């Protein structure tokens, strides 16, 4: 399918939405994006897998990166797209093909920006981190992601969300001793002992650190419980999986040390970890973006790929027209006026 990058940004969004691109099957959309970008003489274009990178090479004093993922969660009877009033419905409309459409429209219609721009459209964001296209580019072609500042076009309701929380998942294990349930006193019930783990979680008071002027809200929660051997056996192990969402004033090591300390006396095993990212609003390019957008700035409560840019030394924020609370839902939609508004505000930033 051919994409017309000079069409109205809402029509472009609909066209992108209608090219099915569930994670792992982004090929047709990546093909269409690549073909449309290669037709623009002011851009150099490279492709790696289903990741497409386009760059201006004007020798400007600053380089900014606009990035968005091409994939969506599995369909739920929500294609093709449809318009109802001021809303465009369909899988990926809010997360995040409306943001991708804004970036593609800018790529086509801002041939001489005041800052050099790198446009990154990548695969497999919605599934396991090992397949994430931005992660692949960071590992194999980090020079393609270099810049002074980055904007990830994640859904934010056209607000600027600075940085992101880190996330740590651990297994906290309570141990006991097996016995026949008819002679329970001869053993030690690990599930009962796990009550002390839950007591810690119930007593937890979330902190609200302020980082670079933005307030974050931490969280520590049980998300899985595993235990039990048989209906007539006293269990000797109970494992509680705990997710810790932490503010960007902590490193991964800090977060792990905190969790190990709060569960002192229990075995703690880290099963998944992703670092937080600071808001990244102190760079002149970021300040110019905030002023040009005129948008409210708030902390990002959740993890996004801005953390990957932070690891590369590129400060980044989240900004896009989609509504984050609608992501991954059957009735996902984007407010049409916000798509045009984001395009207008980003155009002002890139041309002044």
mmCIF file of C-alpha atoms in Angstrom:
data_model
loop_
_atom_site.group_PDB
_atom_site.id
_atom_site.type_symbol
_atom_site.label_atom_id
_atom_site.label_comp_id
_atom_site.label_asym_id
_atom_site.label_seq_id
_atom_site.Cartn_x
_atom_site.Cartn_y
_atom_site.Cartn_z
ATOM 1 C CA UNK A 1 0.000 0.000 0.000
ATOM 2 C CA UNK A 2 1.276 3.471 -0.864
ATOM 3 C CA UNK A 3 1.354 6.199 1.793
ATOM 4 C CA UNK A 4 0.782 9.814 0.744
ATOM 5 C CA UNK A 5 2.836 11.786 3.272
ATOM 6 C CA UNK A 6 1.451 15.062 1.913
ATOM 7 C CA UNK A 7 -2.165 14.163 2.685
ATOM 8 C CA UNK A 8 -4.097 15.488 5.656
ATOM 9 C CA UNK A 9 -2.532 14.100 8.815
ATOM 10 C CA UNK A 10 -5.801 12.462 9.889
ATOM 11 C CA UNK A 11 -6.144 10.693 6.539
ATOM 12 C CA UNK A 12 -2.505 9.645 6.833
ATOM 13 C CA UNK A 13 -3.185 8.235 10.301
ATOM 14 C CA UNK A 14 -6.110 6.214 8.969
ATOM 15 C CA UNK A 15 -4.003 4.866 6.099
ATOM 16 C CA UNK A 16 -1.275 3.747 8.520
ATOM 17 C CA UNK A 17 -3.800 2.190 10.897
ATOM 18 C CA UNK A 18 -5.328 0.203 8.034
ATOM 19 C CA UNK A 19 -1.999 -1.497 7.298
ATOM 20 C CA UNK A 20 -2.104 -4.274 9.862
ATOM 21 C CA UNK A 21 1.151 -4.430 11.837
ATOM 22 C CA UNK A 22 0.796 -6.629 14.895
ATOM 23 C CA UNK A 23 4.173 -7.104 16.592
ATOM 24 C CA UNK A 24 6.401 -9.313 14.468
ATOM 25 C CA UNK A 25 4.417 -8.629 11.295
ATOM 26 C CA UNK A 26 5.388 -5.015 10.643
ATOM 27 C CA UNK A 27 6.902 -5.791 7.240
ATOM 28 C CA UNK A 28 4.154 -4.345 4.995
ATOM 29 C CA UNK A 29 3.972 -1.114 7.010
ATOM 30 C CA UNK A 30 7.761 -0.799 7.177
ATOM 31 C CA UNK A 31 7.847 -1.300 3.394
ATOM 32 C CA UNK A 32 5.303 1.471 2.886
ATOM 33 C CA UNK A 33 7.107 3.830 5.260
ATOM 34 C CA UNK A 34 10.471 3.149 3.641
ATOM 35 C CA UNK A 35 9.130 3.691 0.120
ATOM 36 C CA UNK A 36 7.463 6.968 1.070
ATOM 37 C CA UNK A 37 10.586 8.306 2.789
ATOM 38 C CA UNK A 38 12.955 7.254 -0.009
ATOM 39 C CA UNK A 39 10.906 9.397 -2.379
ATOM 40 C CA UNK A 40 11.950 12.511 -0.433
ATOM 41 C CA UNK A 41 15.239 13.913 -1.792
ATOM 42 C CA UNK A 42 16.088 15.853 1.379
ATOM 43 C CA UNK A 43 16.367 12.668 3.487
ATOM 44 C CA UNK A 44 18.868 9.834 3.665
ATOM 45 C CA UNK A 45 17.137 6.566 4.524
ATOM 46 C CA UNK A 46 18.420 3.322 6.053
ATOM 47 C CA UNK A 47 16.637 0.141 6.987
ATOM 48 C CA UNK A 48 17.547 -2.639 9.408
ATOM 49 C CA UNK A 49 14.967 -5.388 9.739
ATOM 50 C CA UNK A 50 11.630 -3.632 10.018
ATOM 51 C CA UNK A 51 13.288 -0.487 11.427
ATOM 52 C CA UNK A 52 13.427 2.556 9.149
ATOM 53 C CA UNK A 53 15.632 5.574 9.898
ATOM 54 C CA UNK A 54 15.555 8.809 7.872
ATOM 55 C CA UNK A 55 17.838 11.796 8.461
ATOM 56 C CA UNK A 56 18.360 15.351 7.309
ATOM 57 C CA UNK A 57 22.027 16.263 6.758
ATOM 58 C CA UNK A 58 22.024 20.066 6.831
ATOM 59 C CA UNK A 59 24.905 20.672 9.227
ATOM 60 C CA UNK A 60 22.696 22.329 11.839
ATOM 61 C CA UNK A 61 24.069 23.053 15.320
ATOM 62 C CA UNK A 62 21.596 20.635 16.928
ATOM 63 C CA UNK A 63 20.139 17.264 16.010
ATOM 64 C CA UNK A 64 16.849 16.023 17.409
ATOM 65 C CA UNK A 65 15.321 12.548 17.125
ATOM 66 C CA UNK A 66 11.621 11.839 16.553
ATOM 67 C CA UNK A 67 10.806 8.183 17.167
ATOM 68 C CA UNK A 68 7.752 5.958 17.045
ATOM 69 C CA UNK A 69 7.021 2.245 16.936
ATOM 70 C CA UNK A 70 5.169 0.702 14.002
ATOM 71 C CA UNK A 71 3.668 -2.302 15.778
ATOM 72 C CA UNK A 72 0.404 -2.782 17.615
ATOM 73 C CA UNK A 73 -1.054 -5.286 20.025
ATOM 74 C CA UNK A 74 -3.171 -8.092 18.452
ATOM 75 C CA UNK A 75 -6.367 -7.051 16.710
ATOM 76 C CA UNK A 76 -9.666 -7.191 18.558
ATOM 77 C CA UNK A 77 -12.193 -6.714 15.782
ATOM 78 C CA UNK A 78 -11.038 -3.088 15.486
ATOM 79 C CA UNK A 79 -9.889 -2.809 11.869
ATOM 80 C CA UNK A 80 -10.408 -1.144 9.467
ATOM 81 C CA UNK A 81 -10.356 2.315 10.989
ATOM 82 C CA UNK A 82 -13.517 4.420 11.130
ATOM 83 C CA UNK A 83 -14.379 8.030 11.912
ATOM 84 C CA UNK A 84 -17.131 8.920 14.351
ATOM 85 C CA UNK A 85 -17.436 12.646 14.948
ATOM 86 C CA UNK A 86 -14.055 13.970 16.104
ATOM 87 C CA UNK A 87 -12.686 10.509 16.839
ATOM 88 C CA UNK A 88 -10.724 8.115 14.665
ATOM 89 C CA UNK A 89 -11.229 4.530 15.876
ATOM 90 C CA UNK A 90 -9.052 1.511 15.172
ATOM 91 C CA UNK A 91 -6.207 -0.648 16.439
ATOM 92 C CA UNK A 92 -3.149 1.533 16.962
ATOM 93 C CA UNK A 93 -4.894 4.868 16.513
ATOM 94 C CA UNK A 94 -3.779 6.080 19.924
ATOM 95 C CA UNK A 95 -0.800 3.746 20.494
ATOM 96 C CA UNK A 96 0.828 5.040 18.439
ATOM 97 C CA UNK A 97 0.079 5.371 14.757
ATOM 98 C CA UNK A 98 -1.291 8.894 15.125
ATOM 99 C CA UNK A 99 2.124 9.892 16.513
ATOM 100 C CA UNK A 100 3.842 8.047 13.658
ATOM 101 C CA UNK A 101 1.639 9.924 11.177
ATOM 102 C CA UNK A 102 2.643 13.274 12.684
ATOM 103 C CA UNK A 103 6.341 12.378 12.374
ATOM 104 C CA UNK A 104 5.927 11.163 8.785
ATOM 105 C CA UNK A 105 4.018 14.300 7.787
ATOM 106 C CA UNK A 106 6.793 16.445 9.252
ATOM 107 C CA UNK A 107 9.438 14.354 7.492
ATOM 108 C CA UNK A 108 7.791 15.129 4.157
ATOM 109 C CA UNK A 109 6.847 18.748 4.650
ATOM 110 C CA UNK A 110 9.741 20.235 6.650
ATOM 111 C CA UNK A 111 12.655 19.863 4.221
ATOM 112 C CA UNK A 112 14.802 22.566 5.828
ATOM 113 C CA UNK A 113 14.275 22.454 9.594
ATOM 114 C CA UNK A 114 16.212 24.743 11.916
ATOM 115 C CA UNK A 115 17.591 21.622 13.592
ATOM 116 C CA UNK A 116 18.749 18.464 11.865
ATOM 117 C CA UNK A 117 16.201 15.696 12.427
ATOM 118 C CA UNK A 118 16.458 11.934 12.655
ATOM 119 C CA UNK A 119 13.171 10.087 12.161
ATOM 120 C CA UNK A 120 13.090 6.569 13.637
ATOM 121 C CA UNK A 121 10.258 4.116 12.954
ATOM 122 C CA UNK A 122 10.845 0.793 14.686
ATOM 123 C CA UNK A 123 9.427 -2.673 15.279
ATOM 124 C CA UNK A 124 8.383 -4.901 18.191
ATOM 125 C CA UNK A 125 7.822 -2.384 20.981
ATOM 126 C CA UNK A 126 4.709 -4.114 22.309
ATOM 127 C CA UNK A 127 6.381 -7.479 23.035
ATOM 128 C CA UNK A 128 9.447 -8.825 24.825
ATOM 129 C CA UNK A 129 12.346 -6.394 25.138
ATOM 130 C CA UNK A 130 14.772 -8.717 23.340
ATOM 131 C CA UNK A 131 12.950 -8.066 20.048
ATOM 132 C CA UNK A 132 12.541 -4.309 20.468
ATOM 133 C CA UNK A 133 13.711 -2.529 17.310
ATOM 134 C CA UNK A 134 15.013 0.513 19.146
ATOM 135 C CA UNK A 135 17.064 -1.781 21.359
ATOM 136 C CA UNK A 136 18.488 -3.428 18.241
ATOM 137 C CA UNK A 137 19.459 -0.090 16.727
ATOM 138 C CA UNK A 138 21.029 1.045 20.006
ATOM 139 C CA UNK A 139 23.160 -2.111 20.067
ATOM 140 C CA UNK A 140 24.056 -2.360 16.373
ATOM 141 C CA UNK A 141 23.843 1.196 14.995
ATOM 142 C CA UNK A 142 23.939 3.627 17.932
ATOM 143 C CA UNK A 143 25.178 6.414 15.646
ATOM 144 C CA UNK A 144 21.738 6.435 14.003
ATOM 145 C CA UNK A 145 20.150 7.389 17.331
ATOM 146 C CA UNK A 146 22.658 10.104 18.250
ATOM 147 C CA UNK A 147 21.202 13.500 19.012
ATOM 148 C CA UNK A 148 20.921 16.358 21.467
ATOM 149 C CA UNK A 149 17.305 15.614 22.381
ATOM 150 C CA UNK A 150 14.624 13.060 21.462
ATOM 151 C CA UNK A 151 10.844 13.002 21.359
ATOM 152 C CA UNK A 152 9.137 9.619 21.581
ATOM 153 C CA UNK A 153 5.700 9.945 20.003
ATOM 154 C CA UNK A 154 3.983 7.819 22.647
ATOM 155 C CA UNK A 155 0.372 8.692 23.535
ATOM 156 C CA UNK A 156 0.260 11.498 26.091
ATOM 157 C CA UNK A 157 -2.937 13.344 25.202
ATOM 158 C CA UNK A 158 -0.775 16.112 23.675
ATOM 159 C CA UNK A 159 0.903 16.779 27.021
ATOM 160 C CA UNK A 160 4.650 16.478 27.538
ATOM 161 C CA UNK A 161 5.630 13.618 29.830
ATOM 162 C CA UNK A 162 9.190 13.905 31.027
ATOM 163 C CA UNK A 163 11.418 10.889 31.545
ATOM 164 C CA UNK A 164 9.893 7.649 32.782
ATOM 165 C CA UNK A 165 9.777 5.377 35.800
ATOM 166 C CA UNK A 166 12.035 2.396 36.075
ATOM 167 C CA UNK A 167 10.588 -1.055 36.637
ATOM 168 C CA UNK A 168 11.967 -3.966 38.638
ATOM 169 C CA UNK A 169 10.347 -7.385 39.031
ATOM 170 C CA UNK A 170 11.566 -9.728 41.732
ATOM 171 C CA UNK A 171 10.554 -13.066 43.163
ATOM 172 C CA UNK A 172 10.417 -13.002 46.955
ATOM 173 C CA UNK A 173 10.445 -16.524 48.373
ATOM 174 C CA UNK A 174 9.147 -17.782 51.697
ATOM 175 C CA UNK A 175 10.351 -21.274 52.632
ATOM 176 C CA UNK A 176 8.989 -23.995 54.884
ATOM 177 C CA UNK A 177 9.050 -27.760 55.325
ATOM 178 C CA UNK A 178 6.809 -30.317 53.664
ATOM 179 C CA UNK A 179 4.538 -32.536 55.700
ATOM 180 C CA UNK A 180 1.284 -34.447 55.308
ATOM 181 C CA UNK A 181 -1.618 -32.048 55.806
ATOM 182 C CA UNK A 182 -3.079 -34.459 58.355
ATOM 183 C CA UNK A 183 0.079 -33.891 60.447
ATOM 184 C CA UNK A 184 0.665 -30.232 59.621
ATOM 185 C CA UNK A 185 2.512 -29.624 62.897
ATOM 186 C CA UNK A 186 5.359 -31.763 61.619
ATOM 187 C CA UNK A 187 6.098 -29.292 58.834
ATOM 188 C CA UNK A 188 6.180 -25.548 58.242
ATOM 189 C CA UNK A 189 3.703 -23.932 55.840
ATOM 190 C CA UNK A 190 5.503 -21.633 53.394
ATOM 191 C CA UNK A 191 2.250 -20.071 52.189
ATOM 192 C CA UNK A 192 1.470 -19.009 55.730
ATOM 193 C CA UNK A 193 4.978 -17.580 56.070
ATOM 194 C CA UNK A 194 4.419 -15.568 52.897
ATOM 195 C CA UNK A 195 1.914 -13.522 54.864
ATOM 196 C CA UNK A 196 4.881 -11.549 56.182
ATOM 197 C CA UNK A 197 5.751 -10.601 52.586
ATOM 198 C CA UNK A 198 2.211 -9.356 52.078
ATOM 199 C CA UNK A 199 2.404 -7.474 55.385
ATOM 200 C CA UNK A 200 5.404 -5.563 54.022
ATOM 201 C CA UNK A 201 3.477 -4.691 50.867
ATOM 202 C CA UNK A 202 0.384 -3.605 52.785
ATOM 203 C CA UNK A 203 2.475 -1.357 55.002
ATOM 204 C CA UNK A 204 4.333 0.231 52.093
ATOM 205 C CA UNK A 205 3.825 3.983 51.739
ATOM 206 C CA UNK A 206 4.548 5.164 48.170
ATOM 207 C CA UNK A 207 7.090 7.934 47.894
ATOM 208 C CA UNK A 208 6.611 10.878 45.531
ATOM 209 C CA UNK A 209 10.081 12.091 44.587
ATOM 210 C CA UNK A 210 10.433 15.365 42.689
ATOM 211 C CA UNK A 211 13.025 15.032 39.925
ATOM 212 C CA UNK A 212 13.962 18.068 37.831
ATOM 213 C CA UNK A 213 10.747 19.757 38.953
ATOM 214 C CA UNK A 214 8.401 16.850 38.102
ATOM 215 C CA UNK A 215 6.657 14.714 40.719
ATOM 216 C CA UNK A 216 6.762 10.948 40.277
ATOM 217 C CA UNK A 217 4.709 8.387 42.191
ATOM 218 C CA UNK A 218 6.424 5.122 43.108
ATOM 219 C CA UNK A 219 4.676 1.791 43.587
ATOM 220 C CA UNK A 220 5.443 -1.616 45.123
ATOM 221 C CA UNK A 221 2.904 -4.339 44.410
ATOM 222 C CA UNK A 222 2.455 -8.097 44.344
ATOM 223 C CA UNK A 223 1.511 -9.221 40.834
ATOM 224 C CA UNK A 224 1.720 -13.045 41.109
ATOM 225 C CA UNK A 225 1.716 -15.666 43.886
ATOM 226 C CA UNK A 226 2.955 -19.222 43.308
ATOM 227 C CA UNK A 227 2.885 -22.004 45.865
ATOM 228 C CA UNK A 228 1.485 -25.377 46.791
ATOM 229 C CA UNK A 229 2.369 -28.972 45.965
ATOM 230 C CA UNK A 230 -0.795 -31.022 46.337
ATOM 231 C CA UNK A 231 -4.092 -30.891 48.168
ATOM 232 C CA UNK A 232 -2.749 -33.005 51.024
ATOM 233 C CA UNK A 233 0.782 -31.584 51.353
ATOM 234 C CA UNK A 234 2.017 -28.707 53.480
ATOM 235 C CA UNK A 235 3.989 -26.554 50.981
ATOM 236 C CA UNK A 236 7.683 -25.886 51.493
ATOM 237 C CA UNK A 237 7.863 -22.863 49.173
ATOM 238 C CA UNK A 238 5.744 -19.841 48.266
ATOM 239 C CA UNK A 239 6.929 -17.258 45.756
ATOM 240 C CA UNK A 240 5.471 -13.754 45.541
ATOM 241 C CA UNK A 241 6.363 -11.788 42.404
ATOM 242 C CA UNK A 242 6.663 -8.103 43.217
ATOM 243 C CA UNK A 243 6.834 -5.184 40.783
ATOM 244 C CA UNK A 244 8.613 -2.019 41.898
ATOM 245 C CA UNK A 245 8.043 1.158 39.881
ATOM 246 C CA UNK A 246 10.661 3.694 40.873
ATOM 247 C CA UNK A 247 11.420 7.318 40.085
ATOM 248 C CA UNK A 248 14.449 8.429 38.051
ATOM 249 C CA UNK A 249 16.304 9.586 41.159
ATOM 250 C CA UNK A 250 17.250 5.897 41.596
ATOM 251 C CA UNK A 251 19.530 3.754 39.467
ATOM 252 C CA UNK A 252 18.783 0.091 38.871
ATOM 253 C CA UNK A 253 21.314 -0.784 41.568
ATOM 254 C CA UNK A 254 19.603 1.622 43.975
ATOM 255 C CA UNK A 255 16.204 0.083 43.227
ATOM 256 C CA UNK A 256 17.461 -3.456 43.728
ATOM 257 C CA UNK A 257 19.169 -2.531 47.003
ATOM 258 C CA UNK A 258 15.959 -0.911 48.232
ATOM 259 C CA UNK A 259 13.845 -3.988 47.449
ATOM 260 C CA UNK A 260 16.358 -6.375 49.026
ATOM 261 C CA UNK A 261 16.423 -4.223 52.150
ATOM 262 C CA UNK A 262 12.643 -3.982 52.484
ATOM 263 C CA UNK A 263 12.353 -7.788 52.158
ATOM 264 C CA UNK A 264 15.264 -8.520 54.460
ATOM 265 C CA UNK A 265 15.131 -12.117 55.658
ATOM 266 C CA UNK A 266 13.636 -13.480 52.436
ATOM 267 C CA UNK A 267 15.376 -14.737 49.298
ATOM 268 C CA UNK A 268 15.002 -12.124 46.544
ATOM 269 C CA UNK A 269 15.640 -12.923 42.873
ATOM 270 C CA UNK A 270 15.545 -10.233 40.169
ATOM 271 C CA UNK A 271 13.684 -11.487 37.086
ATOM 272 C CA UNK A 272 13.337 -8.305 35.021
ATOM 273 C CA UNK A 273 14.708 -4.781 35.243
ATOM 274 C CA UNK A 274 14.613 -1.618 33.144
ATOM 275 C CA UNK A 275 16.139 1.694 34.218
ATOM 276 C CA UNK A 276 14.298 4.952 34.733
ATOM 277 C CA UNK A 277 15.033 8.072 32.692
ATOM 278 C CA UNK A 278 15.345 11.595 33.986
ATOM 279 C CA UNK A 279 13.005 14.199 32.456
ATOM 280 C CA UNK A 280 15.650 15.594 30.117
ATOM 281 C CA UNK A 281 14.228 19.108 30.080
ATOM 282 C CA UNK A 282 17.406 21.051 30.822
ATOM 283 C CA UNK A 283 18.897 20.953 27.306
ATOM 284 C CA UNK A 284 18.242 24.084 25.176
ATOM 285 C CA UNK A 285 16.518 21.976 22.504
ATOM 286 C CA UNK A 286 14.186 20.542 25.136
ATOM 287 C CA UNK A 287 13.450 23.999 26.530
ATOM 288 C CA UNK A 288 12.665 25.246 23.039
ATOM 289 C CA UNK A 289 10.337 22.297 22.494
ATOM 290 C CA UNK A 290 8.427 22.999 25.715
ATOM 291 C CA UNK A 291 8.065 26.676 24.831
ATOM 292 C CA UNK A 292 7.010 26.006 21.225
ATOM 293 C CA UNK A 293 4.475 23.346 22.187
ATOM 294 C CA UNK A 294 2.931 25.360 24.985
ATOM 295 C CA UNK A 295 1.937 22.037 26.493
ATOM 296 C CA UNK A 296 1.667 21.148 30.163
ATOM 297 C CA UNK A 297 4.637 19.130 31.421
ATOM 298 C CA UNK A 298 4.189 16.223 33.816
ATOM 299 C CA UNK A 299 6.092 13.136 34.921
ATOM 300 C CA UNK A 300 5.713 9.903 32.955
ATOM 301 C CA UNK A 301 4.211 7.294 35.280
ATOM 302 C CA UNK A 302 5.264 4.126 33.518
ATOM 303 C CA UNK A 303 8.197 2.858 31.474
ATOM 304 C CA UNK A 304 8.811 3.835 27.855
ATOM 305 C CA UNK A 305 11.668 3.712 25.374
ATOM 306 C CA UNK A 306 12.849 7.162 26.462
ATOM 307 C CA UNK A 307 14.970 5.107 28.873
ATOM 308 C CA UNK A 308 16.840 3.647 25.883
ATOM 309 C CA UNK A 309 17.698 7.140 24.698
ATOM 310 C CA UNK A 310 18.778 8.090 28.218
ATOM 311 C CA UNK A 311 21.197 5.132 28.238
ATOM 312 C CA UNK A 312 22.713 6.556 25.049
ATOM 313 C CA UNK A 313 23.106 9.961 26.675
ATOM 314 C CA UNK A 314 20.196 11.524 24.771
ATOM 315 C CA UNK A 315 17.616 13.289 26.980
ATOM 316 C CA UNK A 316 14.091 12.462 25.857
ATOM 317 C CA UNK A 317 10.414 13.123 26.516
ATOM 318 C CA UNK A 318 7.137 11.481 25.528
ATOM 319 C CA UNK A 319 4.721 13.526 23.409
ATOM 320 C CA UNK A 320 1.915 12.399 21.127
ATOM 321 C CA UNK A 321 -1.759 12.926 20.286
ATOM 322 C CA UNK A 322 -3.033 9.572 21.574
ATOM 323 C CA UNK A 323 -4.797 9.081 24.902
ATOM 324 C CA UNK A 324 -2.717 6.660 27.011
ATOM 325 C CA UNK A 325 -5.679 5.205 28.911
ATOM 326 C CA UNK A 326 -7.151 3.936 25.610
ATOM 327 C CA UNK A 327 -4.043 2.048 24.524
ATOM 328 C CA UNK A 328 -4.593 -1.688 23.862
ATOM 329 C CA UNK A 329 -8.387 -1.433 24.249
ATOM 330 C CA UNK A 330 -10.988 -2.752 21.802
ATOM 331 C CA UNK A 331 -12.510 0.702 21.366
ATOM 332 C CA UNK A 332 -9.172 2.494 20.984
ATOM 333 C CA UNK A 333 -9.457 5.907 19.344
ATOM 334 C CA UNK A 334 -7.636 9.197 18.953
ATOM 335 C CA UNK A 335 -9.149 12.656 19.087
ATOM 336 C CA UNK A 336 -8.759 14.027 15.548
ATOM 337 C CA UNK A 337 -8.148 17.670 16.618
ATOM 338 C CA UNK A 338 -5.198 16.554 18.759
ATOM 339 C CA UNK A 339 -3.437 14.979 15.768
ATOM 340 C CA UNK A 340 -3.469 18.284 13.879
ATOM 341 C CA UNK A 341 -2.571 20.174 17.044
ATOM 342 C CA UNK A 342 0.526 18.025 17.627
ATOM 343 C CA UNK A 343 1.573 18.455 14.002
ATOM 344 C CA UNK A 344 1.177 22.237 14.242
ATOM 345 C CA UNK A 345 3.114 22.570 17.499
ATOM 346 C CA UNK A 346 5.969 20.324 16.414
ATOM 347 C CA UNK A 347 6.200 22.125 13.089
ATOM 348 C CA UNK A 348 6.560 25.423 14.950
ATOM 349 C CA UNK A 349 9.379 23.960 17.049
ATOM 350 C CA UNK A 350 11.258 22.564 14.038
ATOM 351 C CA UNK A 351 10.994 25.671 11.898
ATOM 352 C CA UNK A 352 11.726 28.519 14.321
#
